[in-house]
Coordinates of C-alpha atoms in Angstrom, one line a residue:
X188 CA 0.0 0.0 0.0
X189 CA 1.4 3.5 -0.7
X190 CA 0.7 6.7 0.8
X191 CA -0.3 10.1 -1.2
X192 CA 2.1 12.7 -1.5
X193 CA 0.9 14.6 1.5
X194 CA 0.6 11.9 3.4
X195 CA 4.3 10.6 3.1
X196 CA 6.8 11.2 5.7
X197 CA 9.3 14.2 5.8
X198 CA 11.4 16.7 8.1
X199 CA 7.9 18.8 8.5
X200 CA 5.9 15.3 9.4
X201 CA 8.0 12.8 11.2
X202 CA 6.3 9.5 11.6
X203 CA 5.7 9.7 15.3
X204 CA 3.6 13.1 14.6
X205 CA 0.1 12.7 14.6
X206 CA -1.3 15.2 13.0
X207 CA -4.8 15.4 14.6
X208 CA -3.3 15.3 17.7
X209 CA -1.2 18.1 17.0
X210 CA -3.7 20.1 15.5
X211 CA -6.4 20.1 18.8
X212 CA -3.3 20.7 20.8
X213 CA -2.7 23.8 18.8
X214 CA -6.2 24.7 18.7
X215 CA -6.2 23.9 22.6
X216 CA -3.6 26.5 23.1
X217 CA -5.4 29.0 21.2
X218 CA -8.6 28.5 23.2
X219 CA -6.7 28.9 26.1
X220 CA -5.3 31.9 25.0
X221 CA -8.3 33.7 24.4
X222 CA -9.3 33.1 27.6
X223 CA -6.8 35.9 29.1
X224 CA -6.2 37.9 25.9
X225 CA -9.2 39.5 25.7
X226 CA -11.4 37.2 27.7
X227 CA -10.0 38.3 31.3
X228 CA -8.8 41.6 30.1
X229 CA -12.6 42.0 29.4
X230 CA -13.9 40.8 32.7
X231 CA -11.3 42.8 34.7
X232 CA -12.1 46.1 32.4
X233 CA -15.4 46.0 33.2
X234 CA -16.3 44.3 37.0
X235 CA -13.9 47.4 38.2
X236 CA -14.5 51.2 39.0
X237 CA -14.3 53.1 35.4
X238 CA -10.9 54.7 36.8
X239 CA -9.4 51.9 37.4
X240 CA -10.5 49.9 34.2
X241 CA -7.5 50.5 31.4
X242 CA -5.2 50.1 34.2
X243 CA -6.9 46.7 35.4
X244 CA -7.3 45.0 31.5
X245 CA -3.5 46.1 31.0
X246 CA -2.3 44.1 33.6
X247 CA -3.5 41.3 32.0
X248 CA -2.1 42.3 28.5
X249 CA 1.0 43.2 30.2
X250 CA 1.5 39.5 32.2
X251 CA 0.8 37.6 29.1
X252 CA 3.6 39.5 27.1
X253 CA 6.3 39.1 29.8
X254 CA 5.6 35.7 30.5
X255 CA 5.5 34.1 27.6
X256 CA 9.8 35.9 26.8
X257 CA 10.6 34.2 30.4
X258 CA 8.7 31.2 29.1
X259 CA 10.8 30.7 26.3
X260 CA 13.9 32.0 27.8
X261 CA 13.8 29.7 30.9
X262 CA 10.4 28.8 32.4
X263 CA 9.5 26.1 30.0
X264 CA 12.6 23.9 30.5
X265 CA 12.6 25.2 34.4
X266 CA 9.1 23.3 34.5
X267 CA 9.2 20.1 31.9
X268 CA 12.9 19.6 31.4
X269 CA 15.9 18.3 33.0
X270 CA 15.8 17.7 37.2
X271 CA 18.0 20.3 38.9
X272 CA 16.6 19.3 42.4
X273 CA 13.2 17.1 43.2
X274 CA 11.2 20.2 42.8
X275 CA 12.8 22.3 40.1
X276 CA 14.4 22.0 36.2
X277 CA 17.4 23.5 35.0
X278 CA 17.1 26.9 33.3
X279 CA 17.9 26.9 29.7
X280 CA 16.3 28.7 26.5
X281 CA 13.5 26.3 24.5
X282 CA 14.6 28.5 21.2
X283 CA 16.8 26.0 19.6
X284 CA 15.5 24.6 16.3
X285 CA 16.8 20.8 17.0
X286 CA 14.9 21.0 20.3
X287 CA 11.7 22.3 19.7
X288 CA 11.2 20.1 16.3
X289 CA 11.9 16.7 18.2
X290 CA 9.0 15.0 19.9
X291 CA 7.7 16.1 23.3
X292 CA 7.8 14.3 26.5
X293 CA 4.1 13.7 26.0
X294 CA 1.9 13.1 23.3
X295 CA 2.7 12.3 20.0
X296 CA 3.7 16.2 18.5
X297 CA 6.1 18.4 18.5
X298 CA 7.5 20.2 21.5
X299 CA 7.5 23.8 20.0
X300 CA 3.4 22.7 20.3
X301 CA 4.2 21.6 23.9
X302 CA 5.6 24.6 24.8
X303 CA 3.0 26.8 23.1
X304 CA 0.2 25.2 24.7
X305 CA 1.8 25.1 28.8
X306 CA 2.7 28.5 27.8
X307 CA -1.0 30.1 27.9
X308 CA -1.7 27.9 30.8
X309 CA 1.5 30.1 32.6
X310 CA 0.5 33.4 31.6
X311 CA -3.1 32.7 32.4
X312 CA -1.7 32.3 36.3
X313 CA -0.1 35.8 37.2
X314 CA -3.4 37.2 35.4
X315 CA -5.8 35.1 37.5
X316 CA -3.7 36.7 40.5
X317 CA -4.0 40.2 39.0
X318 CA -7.8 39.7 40.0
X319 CA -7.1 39.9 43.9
X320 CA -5.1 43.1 43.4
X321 CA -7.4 45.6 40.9
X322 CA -7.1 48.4 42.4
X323 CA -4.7 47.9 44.8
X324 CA -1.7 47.2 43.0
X325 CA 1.0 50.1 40.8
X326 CA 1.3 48.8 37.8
X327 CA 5.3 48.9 37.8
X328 CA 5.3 46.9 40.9
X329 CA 3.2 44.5 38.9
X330 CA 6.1 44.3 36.1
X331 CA 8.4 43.3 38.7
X332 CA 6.1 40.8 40.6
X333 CA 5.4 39.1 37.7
X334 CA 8.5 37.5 35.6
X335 CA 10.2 36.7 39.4
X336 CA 6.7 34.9 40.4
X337 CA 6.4 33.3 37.5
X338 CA 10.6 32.2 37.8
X339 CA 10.2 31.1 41.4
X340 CA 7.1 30.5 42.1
X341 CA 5.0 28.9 39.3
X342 CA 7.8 26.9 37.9
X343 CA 8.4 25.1 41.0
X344 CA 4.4 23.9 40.9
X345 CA 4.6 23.0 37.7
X346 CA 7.7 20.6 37.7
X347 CA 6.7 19.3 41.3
X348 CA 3.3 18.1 40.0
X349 CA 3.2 17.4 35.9
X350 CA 6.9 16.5 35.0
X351 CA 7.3 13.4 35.6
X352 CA 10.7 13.8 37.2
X353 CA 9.2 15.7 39.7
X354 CA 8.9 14.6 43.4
X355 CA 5.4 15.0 43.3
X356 CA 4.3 13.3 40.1
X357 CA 6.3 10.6 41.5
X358 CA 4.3 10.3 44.5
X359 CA 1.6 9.9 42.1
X360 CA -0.8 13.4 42.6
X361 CA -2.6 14.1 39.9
X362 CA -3.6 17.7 39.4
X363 CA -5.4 16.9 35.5
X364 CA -5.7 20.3 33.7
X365 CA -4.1 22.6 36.6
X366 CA -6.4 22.8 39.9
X367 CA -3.2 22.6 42.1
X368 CA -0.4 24.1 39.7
X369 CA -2.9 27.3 38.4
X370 CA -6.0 27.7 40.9
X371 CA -4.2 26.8 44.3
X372 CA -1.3 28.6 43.6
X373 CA -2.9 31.9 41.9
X374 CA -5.6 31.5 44.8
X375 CA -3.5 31.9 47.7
X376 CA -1.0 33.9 45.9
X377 CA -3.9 36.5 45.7
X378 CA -4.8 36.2 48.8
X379 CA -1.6 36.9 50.2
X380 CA -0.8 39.5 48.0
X381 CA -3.5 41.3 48.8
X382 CA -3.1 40.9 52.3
X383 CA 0.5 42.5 52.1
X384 CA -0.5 45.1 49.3
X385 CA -3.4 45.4 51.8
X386 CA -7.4 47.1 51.7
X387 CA -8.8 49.6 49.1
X388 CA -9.8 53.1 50.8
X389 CA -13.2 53.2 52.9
X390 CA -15.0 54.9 50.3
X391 CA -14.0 52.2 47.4
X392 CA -14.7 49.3 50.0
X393 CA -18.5 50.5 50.6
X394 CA -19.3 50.8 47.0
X395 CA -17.6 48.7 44.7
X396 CA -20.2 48.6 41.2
X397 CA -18.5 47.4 38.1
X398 CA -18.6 49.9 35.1
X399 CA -19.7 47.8 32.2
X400 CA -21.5 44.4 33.5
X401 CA -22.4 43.8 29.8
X402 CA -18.8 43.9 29.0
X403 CA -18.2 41.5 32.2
X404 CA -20.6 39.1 30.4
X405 CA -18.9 39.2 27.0
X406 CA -15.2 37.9 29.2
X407 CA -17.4 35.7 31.4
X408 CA -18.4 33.9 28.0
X409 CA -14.6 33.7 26.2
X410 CA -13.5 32.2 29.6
X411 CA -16.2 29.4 29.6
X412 CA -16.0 28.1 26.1
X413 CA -12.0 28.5 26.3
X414 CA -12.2 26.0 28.8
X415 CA -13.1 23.5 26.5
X416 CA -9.4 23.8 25.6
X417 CA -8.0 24.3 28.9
X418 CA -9.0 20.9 30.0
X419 CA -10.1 19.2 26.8
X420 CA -6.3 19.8 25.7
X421 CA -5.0 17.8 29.2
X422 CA -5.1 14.4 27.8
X423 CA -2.5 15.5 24.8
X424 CA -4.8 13.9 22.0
X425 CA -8.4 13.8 20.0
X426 CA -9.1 11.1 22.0
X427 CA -12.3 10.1 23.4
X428 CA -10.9 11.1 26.6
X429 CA -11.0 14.8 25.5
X430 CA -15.0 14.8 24.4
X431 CA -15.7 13.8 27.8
X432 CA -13.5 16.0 29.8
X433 CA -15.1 19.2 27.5
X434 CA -18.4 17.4 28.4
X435 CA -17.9 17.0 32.1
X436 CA -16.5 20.8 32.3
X437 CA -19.8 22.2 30.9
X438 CA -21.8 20.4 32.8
X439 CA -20.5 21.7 36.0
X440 CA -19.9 25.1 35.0
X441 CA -23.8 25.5 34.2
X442 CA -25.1 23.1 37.3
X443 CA -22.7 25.5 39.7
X444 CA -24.2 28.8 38.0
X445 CA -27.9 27.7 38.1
X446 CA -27.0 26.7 41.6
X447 CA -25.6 30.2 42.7
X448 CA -28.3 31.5 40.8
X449 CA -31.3 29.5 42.6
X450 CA -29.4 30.4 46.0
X451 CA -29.3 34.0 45.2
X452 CA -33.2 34.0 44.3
X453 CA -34.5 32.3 46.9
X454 CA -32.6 34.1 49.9
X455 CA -32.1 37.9 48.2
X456 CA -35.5 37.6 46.2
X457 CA -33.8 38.2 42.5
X458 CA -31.1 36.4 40.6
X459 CA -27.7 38.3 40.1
X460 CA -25.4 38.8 37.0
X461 CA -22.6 39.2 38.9
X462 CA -23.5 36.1 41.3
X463 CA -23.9 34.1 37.6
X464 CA -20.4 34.5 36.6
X465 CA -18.6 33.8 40.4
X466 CA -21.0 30.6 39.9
X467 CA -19.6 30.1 36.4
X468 CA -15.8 30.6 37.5
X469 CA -16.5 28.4 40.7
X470 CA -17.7 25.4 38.7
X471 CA -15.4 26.0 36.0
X472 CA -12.1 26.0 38.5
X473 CA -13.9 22.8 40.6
X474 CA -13.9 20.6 37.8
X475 CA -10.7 21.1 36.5
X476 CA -8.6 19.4 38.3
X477 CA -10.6 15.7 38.1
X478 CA -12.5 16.6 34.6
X479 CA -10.7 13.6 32.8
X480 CA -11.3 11.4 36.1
X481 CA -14.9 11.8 36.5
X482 CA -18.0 10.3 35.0
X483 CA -20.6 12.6 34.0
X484 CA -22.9 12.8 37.1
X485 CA -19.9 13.3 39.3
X486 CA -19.5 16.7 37.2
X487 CA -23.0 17.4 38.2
X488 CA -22.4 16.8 42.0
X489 CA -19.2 18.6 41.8
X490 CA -21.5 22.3 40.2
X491 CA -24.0 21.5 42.9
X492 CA -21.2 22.2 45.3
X493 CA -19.1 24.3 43.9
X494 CA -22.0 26.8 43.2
X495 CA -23.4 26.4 47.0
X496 CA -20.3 26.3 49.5
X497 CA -18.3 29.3 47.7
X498 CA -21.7 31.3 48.3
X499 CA -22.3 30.3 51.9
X500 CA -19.1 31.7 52.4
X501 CA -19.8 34.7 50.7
X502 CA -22.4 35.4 52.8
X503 CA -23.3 36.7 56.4
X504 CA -26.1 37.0 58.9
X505 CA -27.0 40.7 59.9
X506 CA -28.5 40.4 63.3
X507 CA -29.8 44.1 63.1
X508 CA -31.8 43.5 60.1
X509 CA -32.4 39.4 60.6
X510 CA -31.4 39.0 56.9
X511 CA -28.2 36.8 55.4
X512 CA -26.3 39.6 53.1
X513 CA -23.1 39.6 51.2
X514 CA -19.8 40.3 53.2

């Protein structure tokens, strides 16, 4: 049997690429991508105060530039290549021809398409931190904090916990499509940020409305269907594997949003926009860490708490009143 032309093997496809696989990886990385450039550039431009809006969305657009040079120039190799200690990878550039064009550790395409694709999961990180400082934070403080978290602080997650030389991996955690390396470590990264950086005035405390919740919609909806490639592109193939993990991720996303909604209804008397999309992110950040681990009404249990225990903690009793309101 003989192959076409285009099908025959040559330097631009090796026989060990597939090229469906390497095509939803890129595709993957592209979704991703859109989720922070413009999808959380669009969120954070318009949940914020008007004055602080251009300075909020380019904080994004700034993280994703910087981190995707120290990517390239060490963070890639820091994370997926060569063990310097149990927890950490040698520096060195992923630039070289030779390297990039051989086959990745994982998965059966290129590296150059490896590194792409944990690239936008990296730059997403420092951006999804940027959220716990709007308004809080100088922007040239936040051109320093981010290439030196990203060096010493997101590369050590990443090697720990999805190279297989790290200590971690070893130990056999599995963190599917980034709850520990991305959502933990952003999560209490913003938390204690903010905590150093420390409270907004009085005035911007006691009335915080966003400027443009249509806007806020429009990045709301980029960040849920780019999910499909944030965890769809975890298994490294068009497998099965990947339709069911985009599956599973919808379905908790809108089980954890209709929950937060139904909660917001039946206790405050009307559903809430803003309430909608923490319910969409909380379901959306629950399920990916187990979405390829999961059956499908597992996904459903997982919304049903996801869009319930993040609101109860959101929420407080006023005794002089008698009513539960926000905190």
């Amino acid at each position: 049997m003989e192959f076409p032309p285009n099908l025959l093997p040559d330097e631009a496809n090796p026989k060990w690429m597939n090229k469906g696989d390497n095509a939803w990886q890129l595709t993957a990385a592209t979704l991703v991508g859109l989720q922070s450039v413009p999808g959380l550039i669009i969120i954070y431009g318009g949940m914020v105060k008007k004055k602080w809006a251009i300075n909020s969305a380019f904080m994004a657009f700034y993280a994703f530039a910087v981190v995707l040079i120290c990517w390239v120039g060490w963070g890639f190799r820091m994370s997926f290549g060569e063990r310097l200690i149990d927890f950490w990878g040698k520096p060195a550039v992923a630039l070289d021809q030779k390297y990039l064009l051989g086959q990745a550790f994982l998965g059966y395409f290129p590296t150059v398409t490896m590194v792409l694709f944990q690239f936008v999961f990296a730059a997403i990180t420092p951006i999804l931190i940027g959220g716990a400082l709007l308004g809080r934070m100088n922007f040239i403080a936040w051109m320093m904090f981010v290439p030196l978290w990203h060096t010493f602080s997101y590369t050590i997650g990443a090697f720990s916990i999805w190279c297989p030389e790290g200590w971690l991996a070893k130990l056999g955690v599995i963190d599917f499509a980034g709850g520990f390396v991305i959502h933990l470590s952003s999560g209490v990264t913003g938390f204690t940020a903010a905590y150093w950086v420390g409270p907004r005035i009085d005035k911007d405390r006691e009335r915080f409305p966003p400027n443009n919740i249509l806007l806020m919609l429009a990045g709301a909806g980029l960040l849920w269907m780019g999910w499909t490639g944030f965890n769809g592109g975890a298994p490294y193939a068009a497998s099965t594997v990947a339709s069911l993990v985009a599956l599973n991720t919808h379905v908790c996303a809108a089980t954890s949003l209709l929950t937060w909604l139904l909660l917001d209804t039946t206790v405050f008397g009307k559903p809430s926009v803003i309430g909608a999309v923490q319910g969409m992110i909380t379901g959306l950040v629950c399920i990916t860490p187990g979405a390829g681990v999961v059956q499908c009404w597992a996904a459903i249990l997982m919304g049903l708490i996801s869009g319930s225990l993040p609101w109860y903690m959101l929420c407080d009793y006023n005794p002089a009143s008698g009513r539960i309101v926000y905190k």
